[in-house]
């Protein structure tokens, strides 16, 4: 296998869904270790000025999702509390910069199914709302 992430198939892996609040758009975290940030090399790219180049990391381990702040300028907030590292539970409120998400964890996931890609509409929203080029 060329992609090392494809080799990581943990039993019971459940993708993480971050629902933008308010709104109908969402981010799907479909691998057990993904970095969110403004940088073009980020797994989940949010090209917004209040998102750091490497803002946070989502890690699935021991059957639980956690978020880890990667020394971001605007921090990571869970349920209105600043955190360096926190476990995520359904219904938690996650704030990254000016974006607020609600944590959603599906009840079950077929481990044999291929991972889904992040919803294009969320990326289109940021592209459309941020016409100026961000300094990299």
JSON list of C-alpha atoms in Angstrom, two decimals:
[
{"chain": "A", "resi": 1, "resn": "UNK", "atom": "CA", "xyz": [0.00, 0.00, 0.00]},
{"chain": "A", "resi": 2, "resn": "UNK", "atom": "CA", "xyz": [1.29, 3.42, -0.93]},
{"chain": "A", "resi": 3, "resn": "UNK", "atom": "CA", "xyz": [-0.70, 5.44, 1.60]},
{"chain": "A", "resi": 4, "resn": "UNK", "atom": "CA", "xyz": [0.25, 4.53, 5.20]},
{"chain": "A", "resi": 5, "resn": "UNK", "atom": "CA", "xyz": [-3.18, 5.69, 6.41]},
{"chain": "A", "resi": 6, "resn": "UNK", "atom": "CA", "xyz": [-4.82, 2.94, 4.38]},
{"chain": "A", "resi": 7, "resn": "UNK", "atom": "CA", "xyz": [-2.89, 0.41, 6.50]},
{"chain": "A", "resi": 8, "resn": "UNK", "atom": "CA", "xyz": [-4.43, 1.78, 9.72]},
{"chain": "A", "resi": 9, "resn": "UNK", "atom": "CA", "xyz": [-7.72, -0.11, 10.16]},
{"chain": "A", "resi": 10, "resn": "UNK", "atom": "CA", "xyz": [-8.56, -0.22, 13.84]},
{"chain": "A", "resi": 11, "resn": "UNK", "atom": "CA", "xyz": [-11.38, -2.50, 14.88]},
{"chain": "A", "resi": 12, "resn": "UNK", "atom": "CA", "xyz": [-14.42, -0.47, 15.76]},
{"chain": "A", "resi": 13, "resn": "UNK", "atom": "CA", "xyz": [-13.18, 2.72, 14.07]},
{"chain": "A", "resi": 14, "resn": "UNK", "atom": "CA", "xyz": [-15.99, 5.28, 13.93]},
{"chain": "A", "resi": 15, "resn": "UNK", "atom": "CA", "xyz": [-15.63, 8.42, 11.80]},
{"chain": "A", "resi": 16, "resn": "UNK", "atom": "CA", "xyz": [-16.13, 11.77, 13.48]},
{"chain": "A", "resi": 17, "resn": "UNK", "atom": "CA", "xyz": [-18.61, 14.28, 12.07]},
{"chain": "A", "resi": 18, "resn": "UNK", "atom": "CA", "xyz": [-18.32, 17.96, 12.99]},
{"chain": "A", "resi": 19, "resn": "UNK", "atom": "CA", "xyz": [-21.57, 19.76, 12.21]},
{"chain": "A", "resi": 20, "resn": "UNK", "atom": "CA", "xyz": [-21.16, 23.49, 11.58]},
{"chain": "A", "resi": 21, "resn": "UNK", "atom": "CA", "xyz": [-23.48, 25.42, 13.90]},
{"chain": "A", "resi": 22, "resn": "UNK", "atom": "CA", "xyz": [-25.65, 26.95, 12.71]},
{"chain": "A", "resi": 23, "resn": "UNK", "atom": "CA", "xyz": [-25.92, 25.39, 9.30]},
{"chain": "A", "resi": 24, "resn": "UNK", "atom": "CA", "xyz": [-26.20, 22.16, 7.42]},
{"chain": "A", "resi": 25, "resn": "UNK", "atom": "CA", "xyz": [-22.55, 21.78, 6.42]},
{"chain": "A", "resi": 26, "resn": "UNK", "atom": "CA", "xyz": [-20.18, 19.37, 8.15]},
{"chain": "A", "resi": 27, "resn": "UNK", "atom": "CA", "xyz": [-16.63, 18.07, 8.22]},
{"chain": "A", "resi": 28, "resn": "UNK", "atom": "CA", "xyz": [-16.13, 14.31, 8.16]},
{"chain": "A", "resi": 29, "resn": "UNK", "atom": "CA", "xyz": [-12.98, 13.05, 9.89]},
{"chain": "A", "resi": 30, "resn": "UNK", "atom": "CA", "xyz": [-12.54, 9.73, 8.09]},
{"chain": "A", "resi": 31, "resn": "UNK", "atom": "CA", "xyz": [-9.10, 8.58, 9.25]},
{"chain": "A", "resi": 32, "resn": "UNK", "atom": "CA", "xyz": [-7.91, 7.89, 12.80]},
{"chain": "A", "resi": 33, "resn": "UNK", "atom": "CA", "xyz": [-5.30, 10.67, 12.71]},
{"chain": "A", "resi": 34, "resn": "UNK", "atom": "CA", "xyz": [-5.97, 13.93, 10.86]},
{"chain": "A", "resi": 35, "resn": "UNK", "atom": "CA", "xyz": [-4.62, 17.48, 11.14]},
{"chain": "A", "resi": 36, "resn": "UNK", "atom": "CA", "xyz": [-6.89, 20.48, 10.59]},
{"chain": "A", "resi": 37, "resn": "UNK", "atom": "CA", "xyz": [-5.36, 23.78, 9.58]},
{"chain": "A", "resi": 38, "resn": "UNK", "atom": "CA", "xyz": [-4.93, 26.59, 7.10]},
{"chain": "A", "resi": 39, "resn": "UNK", "atom": "CA", "xyz": [-1.82, 25.08, 5.44]},
{"chain": "A", "resi": 40, "resn": "UNK", "atom": "CA", "xyz": [-2.27, 23.39, 2.07]},
{"chain": "A", "resi": 41, "resn": "UNK", "atom": "CA", "xyz": [-0.69, 20.20, 3.45]},
{"chain": "A", "resi": 42, "resn": "UNK", "atom": "CA", "xyz": [-3.34, 19.85, 6.19]},
{"chain": "A", "resi": 43, "resn": "UNK", "atom": "CA", "xyz": [-5.61, 16.82, 6.02]},
{"chain": "A", "resi": 44, "resn": "UNK", "atom": "CA", "xyz": [-8.61, 19.08, 6.61]},
{"chain": "A", "resi": 45, "resn": "UNK", "atom": "CA", "xyz": [-7.95, 22.52, 5.16]},
{"chain": "A", "resi": 46, "resn": "UNK", "atom": "CA", "xyz": [-9.83, 25.59, 6.39]},
{"chain": "A", "resi": 47, "resn": "UNK", "atom": "CA", "xyz": [-8.24, 28.62, 4.68]},
{"chain": "A", "resi": 48, "resn": "UNK", "atom": "CA", "xyz": [-9.44, 31.21, 7.18]},
{"chain": "A", "resi": 49, "resn": "UNK", "atom": "CA", "xyz": [-7.31, 33.85, 8.92]},
{"chain": "A", "resi": 50, "resn": "UNK", "atom": "CA", "xyz": [-8.34, 32.77, 12.45]},
{"chain": "A", "resi": 51, "resn": "UNK", "atom": "CA", "xyz": [-7.31, 29.14, 11.81]},
{"chain": "A", "resi": 52, "resn": "UNK", "atom": "CA", "xyz": [-3.61, 28.42, 12.36]},
{"chain": "A", "resi": 53, "resn": "UNK", "atom": "CA", "xyz": [-1.52, 26.65, 9.72]},
{"chain": "A", "resi": 54, "resn": "UNK", "atom": "CA", "xyz": [-1.59, 23.53, 11.90]},
{"chain": "A", "resi": 55, "resn": "UNK", "atom": "CA", "xyz": [-4.46, 24.29, 14.25]},
{"chain": "A", "resi": 56, "resn": "UNK", "atom": "CA", "xyz": [-5.40, 20.95, 15.80]},
{"chain": "A", "resi": 57, "resn": "UNK", "atom": "CA", "xyz": [-5.19, 17.19, 15.43]},
{"chain": "A", "resi": 58, "resn": "UNK", "atom": "CA", "xyz": [-8.04, 14.70, 15.65]},
{"chain": "A", "resi": 59, "resn": "UNK", "atom": "CA", "xyz": [-6.93, 11.33, 16.98]},
{"chain": "A", "resi": 60, "resn": "UNK", "atom": "CA", "xyz": [-8.96, 8.15, 17.39]},
{"chain": "A", "resi": 61, "resn": "UNK", "atom": "CA", "xyz": [-7.44, 5.79, 19.97]},
{"chain": "A", "resi": 62, "resn": "UNK", "atom": "CA", "xyz": [-8.82, 3.20, 22.37]},
{"chain": "A", "resi": 63, "resn": "UNK", "atom": "CA", "xyz": [-12.32, 3.66, 20.96]},
{"chain": "A", "resi": 64, "resn": "UNK", "atom": "CA", "xyz": [-12.47, 7.42, 21.62]},
{"chain": "A", "resi": 65, "resn": "UNK", "atom": "CA", "xyz": [-11.95, 10.59, 19.63]},
{"chain": "A", "resi": 66, "resn": "UNK", "atom": "CA", "xyz": [-9.80, 13.37, 21.03]},
{"chain": "A", "resi": 67, "resn": "UNK", "atom": "CA", "xyz": [-8.79, 16.79, 19.82]},
{"chain": "A", "resi": 68, "resn": "UNK", "atom": "CA", "xyz": [-5.28, 18.13, 20.44]},
{"chain": "A", "resi": 69, "resn": "UNK", "atom": "CA", "xyz": [-4.38, 21.80, 20.11]},
{"chain": "A", "resi": 70, "resn": "UNK", "atom": "CA", "xyz": [-1.18, 22.19, 18.05]},
{"chain": "A", "resi": 71, "resn": "UNK", "atom": "CA", "xyz": [-0.20, 25.49, 19.70]},
{"chain": "A", "resi": 72, "resn": "UNK", "atom": "CA", "xyz": [-2.76, 27.39, 17.63]},
{"chain": "A", "resi": 73, "resn": "UNK", "atom": "CA", "xyz": [-3.01, 31.14, 18.03]},
{"chain": "A", "resi": 74, "resn": "UNK", "atom": "CA", "xyz": [-6.78, 31.18, 18.70]},
{"chain": "A", "resi": 75, "resn": "UNK", "atom": "CA", "xyz": [-6.92, 27.90, 20.59]},
{"chain": "A", "resi": 76, "resn": "UNK", "atom": "CA", "xyz": [-9.30, 24.96, 20.74]},
{"chain": "A", "resi": 77, "resn": "UNK", "atom": "CA", "xyz": [-12.40, 25.23, 22.89]},
{"chain": "A", "resi": 78, "resn": "UNK", "atom": "CA", "xyz": [-14.65, 22.35, 23.99]},
{"chain": "A", "resi": 79, "resn": "UNK", "atom": "CA", "xyz": [-17.93, 23.28, 25.65]},
{"chain": "A", "resi": 80, "resn": "UNK", "atom": "CA", "xyz": [-16.73, 26.88, 26.05]},
{"chain": "A", "resi": 81, "resn": "UNK", "atom": "CA", "xyz": [-13.53, 25.84, 27.86]},
{"chain": "A", "resi": 82, "resn": "UNK", "atom": "CA", "xyz": [-10.03, 26.26, 26.36]},
{"chain": "A", "resi": 83, "resn": "UNK", "atom": "CA", "xyz": [-8.28, 22.88, 26.06]},
{"chain": "A", "resi": 84, "resn": "UNK", "atom": "CA", "xyz": [-4.88, 21.55, 25.07]},
{"chain": "A", "resi": 85, "resn": "UNK", "atom": "CA", "xyz": [-6.25, 18.03, 24.70]},
{"chain": "A", "resi": 86, "resn": "UNK", "atom": "CA", "xyz": [-9.78, 16.75, 25.25]},
{"chain": "A", "resi": 87, "resn": "UNK", "atom": "CA", "xyz": [-11.93, 13.70, 24.62]},
{"chain": "A", "resi": 88, "resn": "UNK", "atom": "CA", "xyz": [-14.89, 14.40, 22.33]},
{"chain": "A", "resi": 89, "resn": "UNK", "atom": "CA", "xyz": [-18.42, 13.18, 23.06]},
{"chain": "A", "resi": 90, "resn": "UNK", "atom": "CA", "xyz": [-21.64, 13.40, 21.04]},
{"chain": "A", "resi": 91, "resn": "UNK", "atom": "CA", "xyz": [-23.20, 16.83, 21.46]},
{"chain": "A", "resi": 92, "resn": "UNK", "atom": "CA", "xyz": [-19.98, 18.56, 22.53]},
{"chain": "A", "resi": 93, "resn": "UNK", "atom": "CA", "xyz": [-19.51, 22.09, 21.26]},
{"chain": "A", "resi": 94, "resn": "UNK", "atom": "CA", "xyz": [-16.11, 22.47, 19.52]},
{"chain": "A", "resi": 95, "resn": "UNK", "atom": "CA", "xyz": [-14.83, 25.94, 18.65]},
{"chain": "A", "resi": 96, "resn": "UNK", "atom": "CA", "xyz": [-11.88, 26.48, 16.29]},
{"chain": "A", "resi": 97, "resn": "UNK", "atom": "CA", "xyz": [-11.25, 30.15, 15.60]},
{"chain": "A", "resi": 98, "resn": "UNK", "atom": "CA", "xyz": [-14.61, 31.72, 14.76]},
{"chain": "A", "resi": 99, "resn": "UNK", "atom": "CA", "xyz": [-16.19, 28.40, 13.75]},
{"chain": "A", "resi": 100, "resn": "UNK", "atom": "CA", "xyz": [-18.42, 26.45, 16.11]},
{"chain": "A", "resi": 101, "resn": "UNK", "atom": "CA", "xyz": [-19.17, 22.77, 15.52]},
{"chain": "A", "resi": 102, "resn": "UNK", "atom": "CA", "xyz": [-21.34, 20.19, 17.22]},
{"chain": "A", "resi": 103, "resn": "UNK", "atom": "CA", "xyz": [-19.69, 16.78, 17.63]},
{"chain": "A", "resi": 104, "resn": "UNK", "atom": "CA", "xyz": [-21.60, 13.88, 16.09]},
{"chain": "A", "resi": 105, "resn": "UNK", "atom": "CA", "xyz": [-20.52, 10.24, 16.34]},
{"chain": "A", "resi": 106, "resn": "UNK", "atom": "CA", "xyz": [-22.50, 7.67, 14.32]},
{"chain": "A", "resi": 107, "resn": "UNK", "atom": "CA", "xyz": [-23.81, 4.74, 16.35]},
{"chain": "A", "resi": 108, "resn": "UNK", "atom": "CA", "xyz": [-22.11, 2.18, 14.12]},
{"chain": "A", "resi": 109, "resn": "UNK", "atom": "CA", "xyz": [-19.80, 2.05, 11.14]},
{"chain": "A", "resi": 110, "resn": "UNK", "atom": "CA", "xyz": [-19.00, -0.82, 8.79]},
{"chain": "A", "resi": 111, "resn": "UNK", "atom": "CA", "xyz": [-15.18, -1.07, 8.96]},
{"chain": "A", "resi": 112, "resn": "UNK", "atom": "CA", "xyz": [-15.09, -2.57, 5.45]},
{"chain": "A", "resi": 113, "resn": "UNK", "atom": "CA", "xyz": [-16.67, 0.47, 3.83]},
{"chain": "A", "resi": 114, "resn": "UNK", "atom": "CA", "xyz": [-14.32, 2.97, 2.18]},
{"chain": "A", "resi": 115, "resn": "UNK", "atom": "CA", "xyz": [-13.77, 6.29, 3.99]},
{"chain": "A", "resi": 116, "resn": "UNK", "atom": "CA", "xyz": [-15.92, 9.18, 2.82]},
{"chain": "A", "resi": 117, "resn": "UNK", "atom": "CA", "xyz": [-14.37, 12.43, 1.66]},
{"chain": "A", "resi": 118, "resn": "UNK", "atom": "CA", "xyz": [-15.02, 15.73, 3.47]},
{"chain": "A", "resi": 119, "resn": "UNK", "atom": "CA", "xyz": [-18.10, 17.45, 2.11]},
{"chain": "A", "resi": 120, "resn": "UNK", "atom": "CA", "xyz": [-17.13, 19.67, -0.80]},
{"chain": "A", "resi": 121, "resn": "UNK", "atom": "CA", "xyz": [-19.79, 22.23, 0.09]},
{"chain": "A", "resi": 122, "resn": "UNK", "atom": "CA", "xyz": [-17.92, 23.24, 3.27]},
{"chain": "A", "resi": 123, "resn": "UNK", "atom": "CA", "xyz": [-14.71, 23.84, 1.32]},
{"chain": "A", "resi": 124, "resn": "UNK", "atom": "CA", "xyz": [-16.64, 25.79, -1.31]},
{"chain": "A", "resi": 125, "resn": "UNK", "atom": "CA", "xyz": [-18.14, 27.96, 1.43]},
{"chain": "A", "resi": 126, "resn": "UNK", "atom": "CA", "xyz": [-14.69, 28.98, 2.66]},
{"chain": "A", "resi": 127, "resn": "UNK", "atom": "CA", "xyz": [-13.38, 29.54, -0.85]},
{"chain": "A", "resi": 128, "resn": "UNK", "atom": "CA", "xyz": [-16.38, 31.74, -1.64]},
{"chain": "A", "resi": 129, "resn": "UNK", "atom": "CA", "xyz": [-16.29, 33.66, 1.66]},
{"chain": "A", "resi": 130, "resn": "UNK", "atom": "CA", "xyz": [-12.56, 34.34, 1.57]},
{"chain": "A", "resi": 131, "resn": "UNK", "atom": "CA", "xyz": [-11.67, 35.86, -1.83]},
{"chain": "A", "resi": 132, "resn": "UNK", "atom": "CA", "xyz": [-8.37, 37.33, -0.68]},
{"chain": "A", "resi": 133, "resn": "UNK", "atom": "CA", "xyz": [-5.27, 35.16, -0.62]},
{"chain": "A", "resi": 134, "resn": "UNK", "atom": "CA", "xyz": [-4.04, 34.28, 2.85]},
{"chain": "A", "resi": 135, "resn": "UNK", "atom": "CA", "xyz": [-0.38, 34.66, 3.71]},
{"chain": "A", "resi": 136, "resn": "UNK", "atom": "CA", "xyz": [1.22, 31.24, 4.05]}
]
